[in-house]
Tab-separated table of C-alpha atoms in Angstrom:
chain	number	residue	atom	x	y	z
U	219	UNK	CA	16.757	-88.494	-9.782
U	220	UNK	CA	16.720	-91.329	-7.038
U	221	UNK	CA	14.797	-94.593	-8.397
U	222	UNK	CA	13.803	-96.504	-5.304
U	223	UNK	CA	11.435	-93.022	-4.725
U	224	UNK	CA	9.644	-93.567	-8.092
U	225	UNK	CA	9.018	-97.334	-8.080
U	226	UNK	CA	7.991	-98.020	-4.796
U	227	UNK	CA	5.151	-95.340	-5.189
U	228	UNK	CA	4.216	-97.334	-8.413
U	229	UNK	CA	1.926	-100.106	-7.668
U	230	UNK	CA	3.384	-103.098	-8.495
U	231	UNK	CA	6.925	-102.058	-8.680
U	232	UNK	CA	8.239	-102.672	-4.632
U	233	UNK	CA	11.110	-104.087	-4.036
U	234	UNK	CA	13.231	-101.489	-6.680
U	235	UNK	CA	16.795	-101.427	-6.888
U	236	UNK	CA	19.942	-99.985	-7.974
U	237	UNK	CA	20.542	-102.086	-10.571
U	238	UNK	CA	16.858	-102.389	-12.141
U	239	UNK	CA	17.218	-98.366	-11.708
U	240	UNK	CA	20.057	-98.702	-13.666
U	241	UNK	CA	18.634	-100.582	-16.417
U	242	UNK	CA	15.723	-98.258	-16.361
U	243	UNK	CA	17.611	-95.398	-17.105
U	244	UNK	CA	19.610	-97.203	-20.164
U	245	UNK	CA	16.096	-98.291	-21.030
U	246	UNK	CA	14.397	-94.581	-20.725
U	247	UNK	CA	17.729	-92.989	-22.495
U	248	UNK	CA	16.585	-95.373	-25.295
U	249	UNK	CA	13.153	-94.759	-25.498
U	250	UNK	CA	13.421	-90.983	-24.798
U	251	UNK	CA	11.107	-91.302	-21.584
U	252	UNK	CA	10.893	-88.417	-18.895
U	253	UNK	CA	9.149	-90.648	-16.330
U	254	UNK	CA	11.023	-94.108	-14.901
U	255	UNK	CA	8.211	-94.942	-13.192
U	256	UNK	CA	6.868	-97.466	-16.114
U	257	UNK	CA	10.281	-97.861	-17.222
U	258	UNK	CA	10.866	-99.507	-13.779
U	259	UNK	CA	8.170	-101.642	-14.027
U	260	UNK	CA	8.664	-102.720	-17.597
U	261	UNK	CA	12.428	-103.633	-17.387
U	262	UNK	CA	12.089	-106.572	-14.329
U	263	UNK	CA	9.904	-107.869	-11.929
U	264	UNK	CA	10.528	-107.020	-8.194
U	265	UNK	CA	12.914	-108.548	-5.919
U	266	UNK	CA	10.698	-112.532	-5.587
U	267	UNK	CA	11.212	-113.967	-2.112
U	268	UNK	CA	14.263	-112.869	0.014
U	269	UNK	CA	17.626	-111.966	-1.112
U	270	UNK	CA	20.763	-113.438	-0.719
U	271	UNK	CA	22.801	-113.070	2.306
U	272	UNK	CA	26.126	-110.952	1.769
U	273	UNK	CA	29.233	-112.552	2.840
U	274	UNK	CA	31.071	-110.905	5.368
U	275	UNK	CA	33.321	-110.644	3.157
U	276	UNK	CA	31.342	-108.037	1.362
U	277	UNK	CA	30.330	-106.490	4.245
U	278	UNK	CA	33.125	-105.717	5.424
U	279	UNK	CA	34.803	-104.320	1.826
U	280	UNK	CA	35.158	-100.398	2.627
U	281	UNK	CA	34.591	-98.890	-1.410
U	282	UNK	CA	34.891	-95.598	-2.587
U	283	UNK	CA	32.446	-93.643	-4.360
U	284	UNK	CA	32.327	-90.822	-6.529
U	285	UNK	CA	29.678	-89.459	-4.651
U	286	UNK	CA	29.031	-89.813	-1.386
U	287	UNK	CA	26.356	-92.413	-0.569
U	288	UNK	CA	24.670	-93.110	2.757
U	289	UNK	CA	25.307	-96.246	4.726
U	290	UNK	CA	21.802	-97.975	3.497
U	291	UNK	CA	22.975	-97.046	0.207
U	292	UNK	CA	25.595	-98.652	0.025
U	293	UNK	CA	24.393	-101.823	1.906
U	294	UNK	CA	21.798	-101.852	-0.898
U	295	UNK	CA	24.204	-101.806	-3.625
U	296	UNK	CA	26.312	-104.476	-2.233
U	297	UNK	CA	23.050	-106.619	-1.955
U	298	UNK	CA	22.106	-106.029	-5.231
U	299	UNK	CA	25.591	-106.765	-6.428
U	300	UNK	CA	25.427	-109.986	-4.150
U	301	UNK	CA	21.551	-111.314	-5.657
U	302	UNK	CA	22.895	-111.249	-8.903
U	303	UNK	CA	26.657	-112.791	-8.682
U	304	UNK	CA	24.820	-116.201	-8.494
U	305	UNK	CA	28.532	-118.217	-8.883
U	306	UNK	CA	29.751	-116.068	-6.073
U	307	UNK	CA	33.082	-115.379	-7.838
U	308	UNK	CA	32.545	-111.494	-6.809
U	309	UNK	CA	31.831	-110.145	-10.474
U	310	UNK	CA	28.654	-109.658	-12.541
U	311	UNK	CA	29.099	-111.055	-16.219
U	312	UNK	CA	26.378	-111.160	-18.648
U	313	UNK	CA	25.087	-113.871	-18.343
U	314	UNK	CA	24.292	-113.468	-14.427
U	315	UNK	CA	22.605	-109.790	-15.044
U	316	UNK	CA	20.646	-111.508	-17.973
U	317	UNK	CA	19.024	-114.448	-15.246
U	318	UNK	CA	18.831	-112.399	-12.428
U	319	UNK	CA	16.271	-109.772	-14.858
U	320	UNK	CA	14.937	-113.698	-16.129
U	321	UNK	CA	14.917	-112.265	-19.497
U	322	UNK	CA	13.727	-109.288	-18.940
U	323	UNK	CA	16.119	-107.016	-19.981
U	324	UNK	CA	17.217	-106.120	-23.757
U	325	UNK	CA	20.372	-106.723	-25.744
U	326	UNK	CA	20.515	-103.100	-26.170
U	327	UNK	CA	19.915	-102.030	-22.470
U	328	UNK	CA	22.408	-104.922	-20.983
U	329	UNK	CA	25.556	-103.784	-23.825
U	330	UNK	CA	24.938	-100.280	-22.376
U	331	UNK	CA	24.695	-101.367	-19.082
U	332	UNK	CA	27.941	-102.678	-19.355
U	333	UNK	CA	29.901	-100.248	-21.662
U	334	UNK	CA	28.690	-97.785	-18.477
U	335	UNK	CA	29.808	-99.967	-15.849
U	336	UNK	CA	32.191	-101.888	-17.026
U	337	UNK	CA	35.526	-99.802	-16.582
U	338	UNK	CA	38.019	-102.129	-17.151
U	339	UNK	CA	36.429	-103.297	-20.120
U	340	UNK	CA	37.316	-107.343	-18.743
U	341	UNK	CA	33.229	-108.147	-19.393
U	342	UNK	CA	32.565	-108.092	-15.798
U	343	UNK	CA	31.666	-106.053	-13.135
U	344	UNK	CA	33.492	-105.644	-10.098
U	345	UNK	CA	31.498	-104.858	-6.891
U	346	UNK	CA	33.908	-101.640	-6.953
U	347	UNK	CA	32.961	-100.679	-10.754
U	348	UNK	CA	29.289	-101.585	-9.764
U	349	UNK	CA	28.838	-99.591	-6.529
U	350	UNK	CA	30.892	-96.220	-8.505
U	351	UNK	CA	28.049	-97.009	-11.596
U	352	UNK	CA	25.191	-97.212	-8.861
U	353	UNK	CA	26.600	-93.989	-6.932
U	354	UNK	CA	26.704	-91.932	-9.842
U	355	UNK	CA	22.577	-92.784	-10.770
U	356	UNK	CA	21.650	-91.656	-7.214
């Protein structure tokens, strides 16, 4: 089930990505839903204005996956990863994921977002723990 393929045929819903896909499906897994398409739409608003730059830092990180992933794939994840680390100290932590989604995204769906994600159990995400999350939901 790929996620960018439902929302952006949804009106309303461009600008989809991993990480709102991700959300979805903790959302729909909750809700017992067979089509993300609302899901998507319901959990955050598309991507407003243009995203972030990513460092060439992150560019440049080669990260395994799981799965494979294609190059745009994984340039998608690490922009994702990069919109939301807002204090650029290359990890996600609750707090970011919760502003980035500008409160729209449950208590329920962001604890299983990160008990998912989270490997290390530290209370952030890692770029690496994100992309292998992201990978797996593709």
């Amino acid at each position: 089930l790929k996620f960018g393929s439902i929302a952006s045929d949804s009106p309303g819903c461009r600008g989809t990505t991993a990480l709102r896909g991700a959300l979805a499906m903790t959302a729909a897994r909750r809700l017992g839903l067979r089509s993300l398409a609302l899901v998507l739409c319901l959990v955050a608003p598309a991507r407003a204005g243009p995203s972030i730059q990513v460092p060439q830092r992150i560019v440049d990180m080669q990260l395994s996956t799981p799965k494979p992933v294609t190059d745009s794939q994984m340039t998608e994840f690490k922009q994702d990863f990069v919109d939301v680390d807002f204090n650029t100290d290359d990890v996600m932590d609750a707090q970011e994921v919760r502003a980035h989604f500008k409160g729209g995204i449950g208590n329920v769906e962001l604890y299983q977002f990160f008990l998912d994600s989270d490997i290390d159990r530290s209370g952030t995400i890692s770029l690496q723990e994100y992309v292998n999350y992201a990978a797996m939901l593709n």
